[in-house]
XYZ file of C-alpha atoms in Angstrom:
139
model
C 89.220 159.399 106.662
C 90.743 161.040 109.727
C 89.331 160.596 113.218
C 88.517 164.307 113.409
C 86.583 164.144 110.152
C 84.657 161.088 111.380
C 83.874 162.831 114.654
C 82.580 165.929 112.859
C 80.615 163.782 110.415
C 78.875 162.037 113.316
C 77.549 165.409 114.501
C 75.855 166.172 111.170
C 72.838 164.678 109.460
C 73.127 163.209 105.922
C 71.788 166.401 104.288
C 74.412 168.519 106.042
C 77.206 166.153 105.005
C 76.034 166.217 101.387
C 75.678 170.002 101.508
C 79.258 170.362 102.756
C 80.596 168.292 99.856
C 78.489 170.157 97.317
C 79.598 173.529 98.669
C 83.285 172.568 98.528
C 82.916 171.178 95.013
C 81.158 174.387 94.046
C 83.995 176.494 95.458
C 86.467 174.632 93.213
C 84.219 174.558 90.130
C 84.741 176.789 87.130
C 80.999 177.265 86.668
C 79.551 177.884 90.084
C 76.033 177.092 91.173
C 73.897 179.340 93.352
C 73.277 178.602 97.000
C 69.593 178.225 96.134
C 70.402 175.475 93.615
C 72.501 173.583 96.135
C 69.835 173.949 98.825
C 67.180 172.620 96.426
C 69.355 169.621 95.558
C 69.651 168.580 99.198
C 66.020 169.389 99.962
C 66.307 172.370 102.300
C 65.429 176.039 102.087
C 68.362 178.258 101.118
C 68.072 180.056 104.479
C 68.698 176.729 106.213
C 71.837 176.252 104.134
C 72.886 179.788 105.008
C 72.401 179.044 108.742
C 74.577 175.941 108.459
C 77.281 177.836 106.543
C 77.396 180.809 108.896
C 76.342 179.594 112.345
C 76.840 175.829 112.694
C 80.403 175.350 113.969
C 80.415 171.595 113.302
C 79.231 172.132 109.736
C 81.849 174.841 109.158
C 84.664 172.674 110.546
C 83.489 169.681 108.505
C 83.329 171.737 105.313
C 86.825 173.140 105.970
C 88.214 169.643 106.604
C 86.759 168.474 103.284
C 88.297 171.488 101.533
C 91.684 170.577 103.044
C 91.311 167.062 101.611
C 90.459 168.502 98.195
C 93.597 170.646 98.305
C 95.916 167.919 99.556
C 94.919 165.794 96.567
C 96.394 168.511 94.329
C 99.765 168.661 96.073
C 101.651 166.704 93.391
C 100.379 169.116 90.733
C 101.514 172.079 92.785
C 104.969 170.538 93.187
C 105.103 169.889 89.430
C 104.383 173.581 88.744
C 107.032 174.582 91.271
C 109.611 172.433 89.497
C 108.648 173.958 86.134
C 109.378 177.388 87.588
C 112.722 176.209 88.948
C 113.886 174.439 85.774
C 112.319 176.851 83.276
C 114.301 179.001 80.837
C 114.364 181.770 83.450
C 114.585 179.998 86.827
C 112.492 181.685 89.486
C 114.473 182.702 92.550
C 111.211 182.851 94.507
C 110.398 179.242 93.517
C 113.896 178.092 94.513
C 113.530 179.902 97.846
C 110.143 178.234 98.434
C 111.540 174.797 97.532
C 114.473 175.192 99.907
C 112.279 176.437 102.758
C 109.786 173.612 102.190
C 112.494 171.008 102.661
C 114.258 172.782 105.551
C 117.368 173.683 103.586
C 116.912 177.383 104.163
C 115.775 179.061 107.322
C 115.478 182.631 108.439
C 117.903 183.740 111.069
C 117.066 186.740 113.159
C 119.473 188.429 115.500
C 118.046 190.700 118.142
C 120.396 193.192 119.722
C 119.492 195.517 122.510
C 121.225 198.766 123.151
C 120.802 200.356 126.519
C 122.130 203.627 125.125
C 125.287 203.590 127.224
C 123.161 203.544 130.381
C 125.438 202.455 133.206
C 123.010 202.907 136.087
C 123.632 200.867 139.198
C 121.021 199.003 141.178
C 121.122 201.822 143.726
C 120.403 204.388 140.988
C 117.429 202.330 139.789
C 116.124 201.902 143.333
C 116.304 205.681 143.836
C 114.393 206.260 140.576
C 111.701 203.816 141.674
C 111.371 205.620 145.005
C 111.025 208.946 143.180
C 108.314 207.478 140.935
C 106.475 206.039 143.928
C 106.521 209.509 145.528
C 105.087 211.054 142.377
C 102.308 208.475 142.319
C 101.399 209.211 145.933
C 100.812 212.875 145.101
């Protein structure tokens, strides 16, 4: 468990920690339970659970950290699907692009060019324009 997760966990009571796990599991479940059912399981009113979910920053961060852990556990499966797309009968260019970007073999290169429109004004010309603008602002 990461230090951040431990720190967040220390700011929550046992019911809140259990609620966070149940909510994340519910988000990933095929058959989802109602918020009322989850609240009843942990022994709080559903409005209390709603308050935690919507207004308690520590609870929200803790729940999100748990969700990240749930997702990271699935990384090997995601990579397996990516490789199926790459080595399939019709290789996916998008999958190949993603693979190469993921491992730093392909990067975007952007070139920014500016065009001053053939403007060859001197510093004196610019100073004069600034003076003219200052005069207009005084009026």
